[in-house]
Tab-separated table of C-alpha atoms in Angstrom:
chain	number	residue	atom	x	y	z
G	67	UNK	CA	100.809	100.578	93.517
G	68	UNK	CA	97.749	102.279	92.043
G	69	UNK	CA	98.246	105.566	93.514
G	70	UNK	CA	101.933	105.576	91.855
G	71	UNK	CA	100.779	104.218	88.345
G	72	UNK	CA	98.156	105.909	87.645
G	73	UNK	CA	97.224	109.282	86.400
G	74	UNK	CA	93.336	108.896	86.536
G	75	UNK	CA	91.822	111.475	89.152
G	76	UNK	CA	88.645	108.546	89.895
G	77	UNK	CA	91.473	105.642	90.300
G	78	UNK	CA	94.063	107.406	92.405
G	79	UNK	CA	91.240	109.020	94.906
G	80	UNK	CA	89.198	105.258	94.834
G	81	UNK	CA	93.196	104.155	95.502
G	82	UNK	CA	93.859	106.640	98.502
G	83	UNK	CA	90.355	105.243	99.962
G	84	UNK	CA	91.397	101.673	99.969
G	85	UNK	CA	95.076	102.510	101.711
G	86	UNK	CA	92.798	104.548	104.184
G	87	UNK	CA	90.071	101.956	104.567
G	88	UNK	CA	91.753	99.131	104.694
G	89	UNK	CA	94.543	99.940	107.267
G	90	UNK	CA	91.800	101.206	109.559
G	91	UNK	CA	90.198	98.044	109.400
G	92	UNK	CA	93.811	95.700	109.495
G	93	UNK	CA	94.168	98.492	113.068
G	94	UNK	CA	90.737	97.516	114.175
G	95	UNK	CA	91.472	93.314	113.773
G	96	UNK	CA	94.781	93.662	115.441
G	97	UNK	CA	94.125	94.966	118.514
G	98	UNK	CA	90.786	93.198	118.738
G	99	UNK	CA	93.311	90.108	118.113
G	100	UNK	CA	96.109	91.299	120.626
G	101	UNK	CA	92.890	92.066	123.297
G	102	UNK	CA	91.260	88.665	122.885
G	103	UNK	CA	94.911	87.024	123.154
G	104	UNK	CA	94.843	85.339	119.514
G	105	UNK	CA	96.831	84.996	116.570
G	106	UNK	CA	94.648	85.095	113.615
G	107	UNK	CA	94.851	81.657	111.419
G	108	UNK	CA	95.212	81.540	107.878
G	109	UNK	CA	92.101	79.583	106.492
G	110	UNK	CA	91.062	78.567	102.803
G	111	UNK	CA	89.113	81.493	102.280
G	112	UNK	CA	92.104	83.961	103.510
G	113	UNK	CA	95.134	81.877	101.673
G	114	UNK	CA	92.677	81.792	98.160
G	115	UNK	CA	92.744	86.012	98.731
G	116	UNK	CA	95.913	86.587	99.577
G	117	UNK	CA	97.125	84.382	96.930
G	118	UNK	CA	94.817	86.205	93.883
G	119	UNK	CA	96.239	89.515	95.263
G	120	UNK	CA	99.564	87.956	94.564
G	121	UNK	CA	98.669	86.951	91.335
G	122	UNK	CA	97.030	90.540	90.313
G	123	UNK	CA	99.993	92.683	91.964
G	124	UNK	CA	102.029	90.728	89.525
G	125	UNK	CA	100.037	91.683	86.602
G	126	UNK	CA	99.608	95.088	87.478
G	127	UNK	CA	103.290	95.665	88.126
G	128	UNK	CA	103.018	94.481	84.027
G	129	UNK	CA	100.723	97.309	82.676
G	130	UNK	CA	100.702	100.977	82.467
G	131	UNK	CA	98.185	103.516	81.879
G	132	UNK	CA	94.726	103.410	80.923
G	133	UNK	CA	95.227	99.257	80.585
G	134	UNK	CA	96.371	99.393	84.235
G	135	UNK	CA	93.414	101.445	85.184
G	136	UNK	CA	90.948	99.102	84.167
G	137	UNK	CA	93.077	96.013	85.469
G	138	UNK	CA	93.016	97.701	88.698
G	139	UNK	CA	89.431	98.214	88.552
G	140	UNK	CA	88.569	95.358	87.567
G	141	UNK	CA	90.387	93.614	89.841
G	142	UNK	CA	89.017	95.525	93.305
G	143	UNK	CA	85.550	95.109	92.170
G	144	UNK	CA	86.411	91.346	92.081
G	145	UNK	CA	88.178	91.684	95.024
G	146	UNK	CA	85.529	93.169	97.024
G	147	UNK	CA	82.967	90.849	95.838
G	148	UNK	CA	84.537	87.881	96.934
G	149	UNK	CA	85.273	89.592	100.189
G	150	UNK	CA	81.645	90.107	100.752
G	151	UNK	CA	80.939	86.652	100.060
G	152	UNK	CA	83.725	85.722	102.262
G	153	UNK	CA	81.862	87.661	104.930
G	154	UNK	CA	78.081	86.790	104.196
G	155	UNK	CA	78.686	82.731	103.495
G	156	UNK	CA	81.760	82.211	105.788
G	157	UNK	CA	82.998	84.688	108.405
G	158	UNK	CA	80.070	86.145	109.940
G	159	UNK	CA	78.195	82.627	109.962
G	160	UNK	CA	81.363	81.061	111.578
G	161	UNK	CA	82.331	83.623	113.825
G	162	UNK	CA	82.121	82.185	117.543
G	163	UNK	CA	83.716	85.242	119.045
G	164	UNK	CA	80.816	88.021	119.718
G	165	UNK	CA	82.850	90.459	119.317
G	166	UNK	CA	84.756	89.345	116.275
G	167	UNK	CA	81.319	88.827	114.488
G	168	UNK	CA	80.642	92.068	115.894
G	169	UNK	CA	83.440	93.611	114.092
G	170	UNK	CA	83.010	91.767	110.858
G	171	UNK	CA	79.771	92.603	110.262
G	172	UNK	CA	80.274	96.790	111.282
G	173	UNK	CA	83.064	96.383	108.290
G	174	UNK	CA	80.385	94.772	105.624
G	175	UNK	CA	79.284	98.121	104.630
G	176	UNK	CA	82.422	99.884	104.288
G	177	UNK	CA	83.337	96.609	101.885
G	178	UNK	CA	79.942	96.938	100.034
G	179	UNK	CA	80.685	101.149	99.659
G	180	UNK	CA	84.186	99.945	98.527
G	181	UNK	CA	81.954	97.535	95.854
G	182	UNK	CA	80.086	100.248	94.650
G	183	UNK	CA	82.707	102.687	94.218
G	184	UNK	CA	84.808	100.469	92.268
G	185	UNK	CA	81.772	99.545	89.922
G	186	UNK	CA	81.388	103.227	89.858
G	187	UNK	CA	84.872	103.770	88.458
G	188	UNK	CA	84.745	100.758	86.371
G	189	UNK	CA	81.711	102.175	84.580
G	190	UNK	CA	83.373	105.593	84.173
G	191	UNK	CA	86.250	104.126	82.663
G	192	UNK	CA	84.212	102.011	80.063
G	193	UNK	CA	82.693	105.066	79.015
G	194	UNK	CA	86.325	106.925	78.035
């Protein structure tokens, strides 16, 4: 959505990123998935994300330029925070799978890059 609403340089390139970055990752936990036999199970902490990303694709679909920009923003810094909490209070303590705790915790950086970037952007934004 970002990549086709937007005409900021910083958003569309931080956009590109996250379509890169995240299907590598959604690759990575399927075939970990299909190789350990499982079908991952929705869980609080997944249904509360997947329902906020509901909620702010919604909005987004709403606004237009440089209100949509910071919306965005706004929103994946949120986004990623709450991921990392996810992953620091929840997944990586729960994990009983060595290699799924494995995984988890060779994504945390990428999430926390994704973090900073998007404060990054966020900043630049404010300052326009």
């Amino acid at each position: 959505l970002a990549k086709s609403r937007t005409k900021n340089k910083q958003v569309s390139e931080f956009a590109q990123l996250m379509i890169t970055d995240h299907t590598a990752v959604n690759k990575q936990a399927s075939a970990l998935a299909k190789k350990l036999g499982v079908k991952p199970e929705e869980s609080a902490t997944s249904q509360s994300l997947k329902s906020a990303a509901r909620k702010n694709v919604a909005n987004l679909k709403t606004l237009k330029g440089a209100a949509f920009d910071k919306a965005y923003t706004d929103n994946e810094v949120a986004y990623h925070q709450q991921v990392l909490d996810a992953i620091d209070k929840v997944l990586i303590p729960n994990a009983r799978n060595a290699e799924l705790k494995d995984l988890i915790t060779k994504v945390r950086p990428a999430i926390a890059a994704h973090l900073e970037h998007a404060n990054m952007v966020q900043s630049s934004l404010a300052k326009k």
